Coordinates of C-alpha atoms (C1' of nucleotides) in Angstrom, one line a residue:
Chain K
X1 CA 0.0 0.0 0.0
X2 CA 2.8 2.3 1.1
X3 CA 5.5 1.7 -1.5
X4 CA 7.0 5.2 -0.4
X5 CA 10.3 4.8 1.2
X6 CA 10.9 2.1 3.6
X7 CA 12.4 3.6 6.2
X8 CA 10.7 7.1 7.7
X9 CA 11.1 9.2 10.5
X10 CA 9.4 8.6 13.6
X11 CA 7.6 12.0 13.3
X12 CA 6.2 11.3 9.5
X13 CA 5.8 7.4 10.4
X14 CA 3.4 7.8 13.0
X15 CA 1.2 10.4 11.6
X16 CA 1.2 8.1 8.4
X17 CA -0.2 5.2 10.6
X18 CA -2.7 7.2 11.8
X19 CA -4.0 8.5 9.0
X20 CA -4.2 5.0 7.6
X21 CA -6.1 4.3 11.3
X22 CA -8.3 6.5 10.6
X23 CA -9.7 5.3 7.7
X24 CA -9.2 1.9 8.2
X25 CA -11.4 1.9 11.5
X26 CA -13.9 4.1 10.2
X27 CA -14.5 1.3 7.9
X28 CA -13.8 -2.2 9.7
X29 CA -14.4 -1.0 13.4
X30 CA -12.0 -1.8 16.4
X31 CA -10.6 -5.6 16.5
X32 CA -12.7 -6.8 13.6
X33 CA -9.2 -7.4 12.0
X34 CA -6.3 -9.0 13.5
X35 CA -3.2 -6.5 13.5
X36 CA -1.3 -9.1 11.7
X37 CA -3.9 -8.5 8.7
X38 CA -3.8 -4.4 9.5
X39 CA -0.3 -4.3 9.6
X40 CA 0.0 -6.0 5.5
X41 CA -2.7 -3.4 4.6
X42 CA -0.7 -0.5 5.9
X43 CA 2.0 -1.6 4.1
X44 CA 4.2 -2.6 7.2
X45 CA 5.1 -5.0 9.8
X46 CA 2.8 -5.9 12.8
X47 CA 5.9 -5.1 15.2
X48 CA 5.9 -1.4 13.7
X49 CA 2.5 -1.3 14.7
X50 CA 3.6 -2.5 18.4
X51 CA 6.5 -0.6 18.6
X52 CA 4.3 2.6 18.0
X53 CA 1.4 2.2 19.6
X54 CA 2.1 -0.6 22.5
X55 CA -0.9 -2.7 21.6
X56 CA -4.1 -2.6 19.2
X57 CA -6.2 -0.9 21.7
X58 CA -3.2 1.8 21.8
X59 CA -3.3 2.5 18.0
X60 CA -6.9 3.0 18.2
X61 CA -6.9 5.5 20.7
X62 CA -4.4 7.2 19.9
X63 CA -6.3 7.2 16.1
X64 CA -9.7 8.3 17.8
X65 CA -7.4 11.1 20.3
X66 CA -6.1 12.6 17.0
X67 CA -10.1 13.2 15.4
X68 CA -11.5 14.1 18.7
X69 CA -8.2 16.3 19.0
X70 CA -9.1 17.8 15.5
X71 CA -12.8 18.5 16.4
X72 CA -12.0 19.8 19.7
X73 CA -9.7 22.9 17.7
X74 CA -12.2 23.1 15.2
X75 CA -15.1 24.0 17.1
X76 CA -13.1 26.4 19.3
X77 CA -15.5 29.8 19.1
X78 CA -14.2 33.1 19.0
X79 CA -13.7 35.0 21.8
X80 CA -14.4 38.4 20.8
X81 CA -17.7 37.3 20.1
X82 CA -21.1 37.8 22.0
X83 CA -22.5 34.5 23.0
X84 CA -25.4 33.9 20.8
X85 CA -22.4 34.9 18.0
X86 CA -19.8 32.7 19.3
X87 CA -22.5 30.2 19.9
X88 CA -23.9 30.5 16.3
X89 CA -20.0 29.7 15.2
X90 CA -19.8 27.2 17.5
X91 CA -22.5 25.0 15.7
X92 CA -21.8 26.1 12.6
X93 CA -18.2 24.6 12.6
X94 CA -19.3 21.5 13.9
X95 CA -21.7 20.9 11.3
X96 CA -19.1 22.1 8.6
X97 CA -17.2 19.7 9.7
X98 CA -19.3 16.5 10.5
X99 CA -20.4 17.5 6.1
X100 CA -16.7 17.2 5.6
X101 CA -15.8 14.1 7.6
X102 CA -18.9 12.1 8.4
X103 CA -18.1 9.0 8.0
X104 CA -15.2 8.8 9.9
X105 CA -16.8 10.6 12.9
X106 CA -19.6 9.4 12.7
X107 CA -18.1 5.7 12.8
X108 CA -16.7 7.0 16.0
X109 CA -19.2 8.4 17.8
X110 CA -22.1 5.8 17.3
X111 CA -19.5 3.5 18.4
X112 CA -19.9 1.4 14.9
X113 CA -16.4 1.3 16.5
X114 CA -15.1 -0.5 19.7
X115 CA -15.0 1.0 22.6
X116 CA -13.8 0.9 26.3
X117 CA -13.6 3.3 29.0
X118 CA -10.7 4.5 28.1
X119 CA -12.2 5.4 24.8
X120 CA -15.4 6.7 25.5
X121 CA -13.2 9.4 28.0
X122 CA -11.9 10.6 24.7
X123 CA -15.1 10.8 23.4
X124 CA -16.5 12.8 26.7
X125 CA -13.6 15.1 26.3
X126 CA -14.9 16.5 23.4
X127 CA -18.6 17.1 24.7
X128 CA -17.4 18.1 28.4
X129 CA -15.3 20.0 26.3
X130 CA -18.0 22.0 24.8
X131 CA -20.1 22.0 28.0
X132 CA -17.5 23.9 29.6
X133 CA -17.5 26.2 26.8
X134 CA -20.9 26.9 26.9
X135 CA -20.9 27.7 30.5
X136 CA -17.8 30.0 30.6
X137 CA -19.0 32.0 27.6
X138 CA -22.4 32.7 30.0
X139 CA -20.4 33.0 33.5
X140 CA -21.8 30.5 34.9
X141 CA -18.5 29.5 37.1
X142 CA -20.3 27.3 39.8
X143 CA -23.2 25.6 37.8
X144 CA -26.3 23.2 39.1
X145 CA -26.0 19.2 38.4
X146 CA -29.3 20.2 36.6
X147 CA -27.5 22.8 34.1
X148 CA -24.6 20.4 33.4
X149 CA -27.2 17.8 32.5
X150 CA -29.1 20.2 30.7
X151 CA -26.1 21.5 28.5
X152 CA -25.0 17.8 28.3
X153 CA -27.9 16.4 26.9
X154 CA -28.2 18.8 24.5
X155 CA -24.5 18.8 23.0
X156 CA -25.3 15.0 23.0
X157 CA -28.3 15.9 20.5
X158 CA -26.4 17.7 18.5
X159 CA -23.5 14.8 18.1
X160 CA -26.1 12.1 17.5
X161 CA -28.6 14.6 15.4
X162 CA -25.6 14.9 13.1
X163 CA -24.9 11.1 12.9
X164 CA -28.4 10.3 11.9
X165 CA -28.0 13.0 9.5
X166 CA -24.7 11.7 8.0
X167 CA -26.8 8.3 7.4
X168 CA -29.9 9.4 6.2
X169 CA -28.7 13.2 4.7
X170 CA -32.1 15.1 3.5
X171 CA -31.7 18.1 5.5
X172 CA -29.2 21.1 4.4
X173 CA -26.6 22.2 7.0
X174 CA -28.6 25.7 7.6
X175 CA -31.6 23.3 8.7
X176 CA -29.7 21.4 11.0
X177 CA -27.5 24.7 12.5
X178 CA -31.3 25.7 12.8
X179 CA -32.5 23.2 14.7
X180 CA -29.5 23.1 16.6
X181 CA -29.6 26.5 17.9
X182 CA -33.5 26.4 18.5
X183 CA -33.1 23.2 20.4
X184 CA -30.4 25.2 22.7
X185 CA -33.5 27.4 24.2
X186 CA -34.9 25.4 26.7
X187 CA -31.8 25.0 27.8
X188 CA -31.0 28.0 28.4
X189 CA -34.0 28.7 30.0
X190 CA -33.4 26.4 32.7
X191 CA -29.6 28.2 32.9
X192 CA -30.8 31.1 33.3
X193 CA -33.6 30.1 36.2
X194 CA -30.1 28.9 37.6
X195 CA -28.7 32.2 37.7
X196 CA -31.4 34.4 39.4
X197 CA -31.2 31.9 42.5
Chain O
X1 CA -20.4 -18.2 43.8
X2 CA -24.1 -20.4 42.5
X3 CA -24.3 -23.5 45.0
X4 CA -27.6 -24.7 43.7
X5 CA -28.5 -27.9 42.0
X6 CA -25.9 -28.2 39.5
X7 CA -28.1 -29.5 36.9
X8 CA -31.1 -27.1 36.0
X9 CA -33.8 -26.8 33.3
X10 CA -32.6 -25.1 30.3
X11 CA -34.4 -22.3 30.9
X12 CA -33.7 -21.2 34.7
X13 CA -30.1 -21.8 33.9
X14 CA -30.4 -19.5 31.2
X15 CA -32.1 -16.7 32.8
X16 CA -29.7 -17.2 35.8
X17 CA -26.8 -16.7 33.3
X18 CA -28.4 -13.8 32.1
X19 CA -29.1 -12.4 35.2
X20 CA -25.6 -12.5 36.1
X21 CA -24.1 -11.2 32.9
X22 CA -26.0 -7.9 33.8
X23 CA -24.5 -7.8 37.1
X24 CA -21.0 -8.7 35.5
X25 CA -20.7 -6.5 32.0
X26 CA -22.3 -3.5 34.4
X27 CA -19.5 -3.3 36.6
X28 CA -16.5 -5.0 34.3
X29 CA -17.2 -4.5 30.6
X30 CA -17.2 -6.5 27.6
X31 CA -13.9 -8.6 26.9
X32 CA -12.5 -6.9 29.9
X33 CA -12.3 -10.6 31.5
X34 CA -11.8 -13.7 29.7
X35 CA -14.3 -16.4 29.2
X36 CA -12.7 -18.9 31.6
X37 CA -12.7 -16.1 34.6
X38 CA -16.7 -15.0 33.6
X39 CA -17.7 -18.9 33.9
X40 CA -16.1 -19.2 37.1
X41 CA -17.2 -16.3 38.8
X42 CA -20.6 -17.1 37.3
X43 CA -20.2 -20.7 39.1
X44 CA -20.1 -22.4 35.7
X45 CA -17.7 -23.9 33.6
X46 CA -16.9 -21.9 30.0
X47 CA -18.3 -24.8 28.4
X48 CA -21.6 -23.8 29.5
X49 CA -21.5 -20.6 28.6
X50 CA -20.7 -20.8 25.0
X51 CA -23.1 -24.1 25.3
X52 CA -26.2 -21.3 25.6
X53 CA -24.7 -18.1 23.7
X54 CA -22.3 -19.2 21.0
X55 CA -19.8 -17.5 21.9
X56 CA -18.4 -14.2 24.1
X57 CA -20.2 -11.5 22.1
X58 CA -23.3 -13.7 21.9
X59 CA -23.5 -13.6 26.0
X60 CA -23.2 -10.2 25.7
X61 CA -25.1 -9.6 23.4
X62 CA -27.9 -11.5 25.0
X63 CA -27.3 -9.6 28.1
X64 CA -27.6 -6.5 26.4
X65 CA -30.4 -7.2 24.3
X66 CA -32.1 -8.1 28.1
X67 CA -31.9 -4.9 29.1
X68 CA -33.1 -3.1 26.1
X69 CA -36.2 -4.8 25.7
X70 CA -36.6 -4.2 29.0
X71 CA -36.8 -0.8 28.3
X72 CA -38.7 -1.1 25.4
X73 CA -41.1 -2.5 27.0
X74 CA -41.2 -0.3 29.8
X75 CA -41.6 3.0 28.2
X76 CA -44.8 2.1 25.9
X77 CA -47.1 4.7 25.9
X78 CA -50.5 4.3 27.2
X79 CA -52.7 4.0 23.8
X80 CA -55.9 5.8 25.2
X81 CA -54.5 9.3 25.9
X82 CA -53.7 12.2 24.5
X83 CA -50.4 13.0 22.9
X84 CA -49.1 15.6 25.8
X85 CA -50.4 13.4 28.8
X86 CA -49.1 10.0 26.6
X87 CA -45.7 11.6 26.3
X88 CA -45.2 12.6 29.7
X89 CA -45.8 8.9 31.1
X90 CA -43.0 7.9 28.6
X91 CA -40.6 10.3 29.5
X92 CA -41.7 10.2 33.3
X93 CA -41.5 5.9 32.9
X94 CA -37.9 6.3 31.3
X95 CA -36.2 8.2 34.0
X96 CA -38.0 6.0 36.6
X97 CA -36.3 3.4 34.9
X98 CA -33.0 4.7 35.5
X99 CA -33.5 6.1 38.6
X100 CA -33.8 2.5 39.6
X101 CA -31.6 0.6 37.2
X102 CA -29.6 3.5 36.5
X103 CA -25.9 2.0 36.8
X104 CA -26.7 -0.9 34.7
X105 CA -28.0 1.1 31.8
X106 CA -25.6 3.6 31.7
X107 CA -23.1 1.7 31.8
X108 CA -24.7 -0.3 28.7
X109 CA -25.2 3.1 26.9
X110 CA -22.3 5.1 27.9
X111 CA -20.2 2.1 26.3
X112 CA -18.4 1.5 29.5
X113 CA -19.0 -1.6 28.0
X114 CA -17.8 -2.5 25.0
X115 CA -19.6 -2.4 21.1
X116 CA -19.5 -3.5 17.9
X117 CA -22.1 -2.2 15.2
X118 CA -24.2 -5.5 15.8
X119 CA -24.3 -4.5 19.3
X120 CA -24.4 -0.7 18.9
X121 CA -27.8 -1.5 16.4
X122 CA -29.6 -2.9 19.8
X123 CA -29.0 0.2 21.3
X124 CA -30.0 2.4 18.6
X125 CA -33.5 0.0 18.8
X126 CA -34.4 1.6 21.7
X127 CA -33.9 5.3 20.2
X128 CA -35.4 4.4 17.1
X129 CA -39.0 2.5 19.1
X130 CA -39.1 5.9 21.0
X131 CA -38.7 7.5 17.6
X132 CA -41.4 5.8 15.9
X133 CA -43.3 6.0 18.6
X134 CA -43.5 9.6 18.6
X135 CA -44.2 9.9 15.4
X136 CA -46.9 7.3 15.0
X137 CA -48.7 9.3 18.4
X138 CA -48.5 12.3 16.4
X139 CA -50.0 11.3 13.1
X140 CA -46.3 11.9 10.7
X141 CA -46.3 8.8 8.6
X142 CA -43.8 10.4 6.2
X143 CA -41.9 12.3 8.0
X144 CA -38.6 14.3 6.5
X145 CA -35.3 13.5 7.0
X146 CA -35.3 17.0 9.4
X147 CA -38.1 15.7 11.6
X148 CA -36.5 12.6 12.3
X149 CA -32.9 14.2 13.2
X150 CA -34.5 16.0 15.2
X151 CA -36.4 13.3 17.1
X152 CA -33.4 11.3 17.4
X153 CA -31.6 13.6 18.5
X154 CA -33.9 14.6 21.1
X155 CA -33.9 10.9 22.6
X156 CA -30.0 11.3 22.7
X157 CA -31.2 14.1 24.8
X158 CA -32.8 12.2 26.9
X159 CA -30.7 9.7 27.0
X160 CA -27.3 11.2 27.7
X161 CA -29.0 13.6 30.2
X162 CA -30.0 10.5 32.2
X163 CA -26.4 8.9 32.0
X164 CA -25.3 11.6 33.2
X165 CA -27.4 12.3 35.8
X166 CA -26.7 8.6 37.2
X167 CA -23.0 9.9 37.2
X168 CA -23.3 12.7 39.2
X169 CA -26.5 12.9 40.9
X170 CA -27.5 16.2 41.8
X171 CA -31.1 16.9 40.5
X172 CA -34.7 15.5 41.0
X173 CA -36.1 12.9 38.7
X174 CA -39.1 15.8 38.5
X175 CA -36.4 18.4 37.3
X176 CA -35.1 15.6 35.1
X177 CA -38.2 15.4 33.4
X178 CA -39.5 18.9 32.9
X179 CA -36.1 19.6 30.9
X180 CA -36.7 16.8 28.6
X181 CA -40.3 17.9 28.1
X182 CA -39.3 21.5 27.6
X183 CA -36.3 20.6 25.5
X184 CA -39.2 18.6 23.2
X185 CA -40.9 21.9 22.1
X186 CA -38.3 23.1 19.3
X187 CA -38.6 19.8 18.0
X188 CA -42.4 19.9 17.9
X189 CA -41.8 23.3 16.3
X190 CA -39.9 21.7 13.4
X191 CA -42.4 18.6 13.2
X192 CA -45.4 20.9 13.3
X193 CA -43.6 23.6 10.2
X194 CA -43.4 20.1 8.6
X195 CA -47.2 19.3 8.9
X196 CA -48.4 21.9 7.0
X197 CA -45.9 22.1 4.1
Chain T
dT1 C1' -34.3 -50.2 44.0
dT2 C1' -32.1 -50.6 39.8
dC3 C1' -31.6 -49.9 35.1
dG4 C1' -31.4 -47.0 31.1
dC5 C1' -32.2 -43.0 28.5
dT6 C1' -32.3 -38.1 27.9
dT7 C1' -29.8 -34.0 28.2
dG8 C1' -27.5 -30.5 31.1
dT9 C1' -22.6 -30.0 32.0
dT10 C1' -17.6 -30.4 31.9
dG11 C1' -12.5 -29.7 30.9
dA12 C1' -8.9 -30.9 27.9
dC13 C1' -7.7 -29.9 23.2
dG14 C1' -6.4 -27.3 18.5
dA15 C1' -6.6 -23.0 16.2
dA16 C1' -6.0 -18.2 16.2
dT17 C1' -4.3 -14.0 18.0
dC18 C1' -1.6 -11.0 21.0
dG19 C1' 2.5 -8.7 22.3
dT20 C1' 7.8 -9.4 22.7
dC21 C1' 12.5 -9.3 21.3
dA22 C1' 16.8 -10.3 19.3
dA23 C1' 18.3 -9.7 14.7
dT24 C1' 18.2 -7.0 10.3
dA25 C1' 18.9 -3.2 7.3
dG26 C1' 18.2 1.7 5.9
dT27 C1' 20.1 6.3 6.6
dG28 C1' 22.9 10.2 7.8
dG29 C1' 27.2 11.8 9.5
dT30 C1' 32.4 11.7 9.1
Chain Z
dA1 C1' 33.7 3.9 2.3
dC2 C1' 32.9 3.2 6.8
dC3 C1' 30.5 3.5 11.2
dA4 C1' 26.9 4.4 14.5
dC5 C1' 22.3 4.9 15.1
dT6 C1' 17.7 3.5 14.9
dA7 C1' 13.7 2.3 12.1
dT8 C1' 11.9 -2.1 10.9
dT9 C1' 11.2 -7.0 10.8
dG10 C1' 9.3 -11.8 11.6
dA11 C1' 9.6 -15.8 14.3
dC12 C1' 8.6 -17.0 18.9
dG13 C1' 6.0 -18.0 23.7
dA14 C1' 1.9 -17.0 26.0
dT15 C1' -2.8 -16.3 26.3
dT16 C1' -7.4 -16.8 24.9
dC17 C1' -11.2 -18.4 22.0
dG18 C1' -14.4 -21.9 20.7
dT19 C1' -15.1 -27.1 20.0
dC20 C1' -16.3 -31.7 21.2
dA21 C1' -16.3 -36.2 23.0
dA22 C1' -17.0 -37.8 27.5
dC23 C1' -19.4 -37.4 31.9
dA24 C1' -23.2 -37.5 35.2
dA25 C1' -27.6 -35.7 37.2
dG26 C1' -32.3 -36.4 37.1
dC27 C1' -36.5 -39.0 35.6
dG28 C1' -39.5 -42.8 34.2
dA29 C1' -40.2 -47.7 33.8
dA30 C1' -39.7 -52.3 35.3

DNA sequence: TTCGCTTGTTGACGAATCGTCAATAGTGGT
DNA sequence: ACCACTATTGACGATTCGTCAACAAGCGAA
């Protein structure tokens, strides 16, 4: 597959393998391959694999850490922004991105992929991640169990809303950003009963 | 860890099984043990075990199957009332149902257990009855692609909110389920803009 | 009670996969 | 051209999966 040169540097070796990762577990999942057999079709040797990546549940991680790193930057909002601005961005880059890469995140996040706890921390990161961004763009420092569930739940219906939509399409981005930020109103609501307490 | 009768009818044996796989994939995963260590803390020998599920993924699959048509079964709306007071039983009925069973389902849903897609499409059975279910109360036999993103997303709502509710605590099941029936009124919004196009 | 048949149950086995490690072979520096 | 360094390899031992022929617990009949 490779036929590039044999030998590499680590630094351009390893992000090689992980691109190759990340399509190759978007498509065949986590362990539905031994690494003998994913080694040949990344073009190398099962021990390169090892010595990179310690063992197959390594090399997945450390695949998944490198899209959830990606969407984490992406989605960063602006910070000289109002909220309902930086917001607006906010879901708007996600989206974009999700059109872009679907498949692959999508095989992530509905788990079409293996997962343990280890991996489904570094899929928390990225809505925990958000979450907190939500709540430090409003100034909420010290907020409820009930607001983190609110925000949490909905950040969860935006990542699933978006993997249904990668399946099924039939909506435009603008209808989904829509939704999106509609759906974001009771929530806020229940934020901002928080705050006059 | 069993000291009954060693030799039981098919069926008690394979509810016992079952009953125990709950207890075990709850608190230790999927593949996090091998097969010979599940048997034995089960009181059984591995034999036994892929004697009744196949193999590892079948028992866990089994288990997990359990448990959603548990669910399923517990969150049918009552038939003879109207959509509003039908919905709230659901939603109320779900959140009982984790108040109560809470650890066991999150872990299933959060993936602290393990997935594969086979396993993954169980799960998405239970979004997908509530789905339907929704949309069948409401009278949308052909609904858009829009309206059902936005239903499924809004049972990810739901469902993430409880996980992480059963994580940290913190709010009142009552709380719990006002937000989810709030959070349900953009969606109507977008079913409702559908219904008269 | 004893025999015998059905079937729930077992544990040793072969196949497959994981992860290791000493050996190999590119590559850059001198 | 040589050397030193290290990226890379593939055979190996260990672990686990899933199978299967043998075992034995219960039940009915004699």
């Amino acid at each position: 597959m490779d036929l590039g040169p044999r030998r590499m540097t680590t630094e351009a070796r390893r992000e090689q393998l992980l691109a190759f990762g990340r399509q190759h577990f978007a498509e065949h999942g986590y362990e539905a391959m031994p690494m003998d057999a994913i080694a040949e079709r990344a073009g190398v040797s099962k021990g390169l694999l090892y010595h990179y990546f310690g063992n197959q549940r390594g090399f997945y991680m450390e695949t998944v850490r490198a899209v959830t790193d990606e969407v984490i930057a992406i989605t960063e909002p602006p910070a000289d922004q109002p909220f309902d601005q930086a917001f607006r961005v906010m879901v708007t880059r996600f989206v974009g991105y999700v059109q872009e890469q679907g498949e692959i995140y999508t095989a992530l996040v509905r788990g079409g992929l293996g997962s343990d706890s280890e991996v489904n921390e570094l899929l928390d990161r990225v809505r925990v991640t958000s979450m907190n961004r939500i709540l430090e763009r409003l100034g909420l420092h010290q907020p409820s169990a009930l607001s983190r569930i609110a925000i949490y739940g909905w950040v969860s219906l935006v990542e699933n809303g978006c993997a249904e939509w990668t399946v099924t399409g039939g909506a435009s981005p603008r209808q989904l950003i829509d939704l999106f930020i509609s759906s974001f109103q009771p929530v806020l609501d229940v934020l901002q009963s928080e705050q006059c307490v």
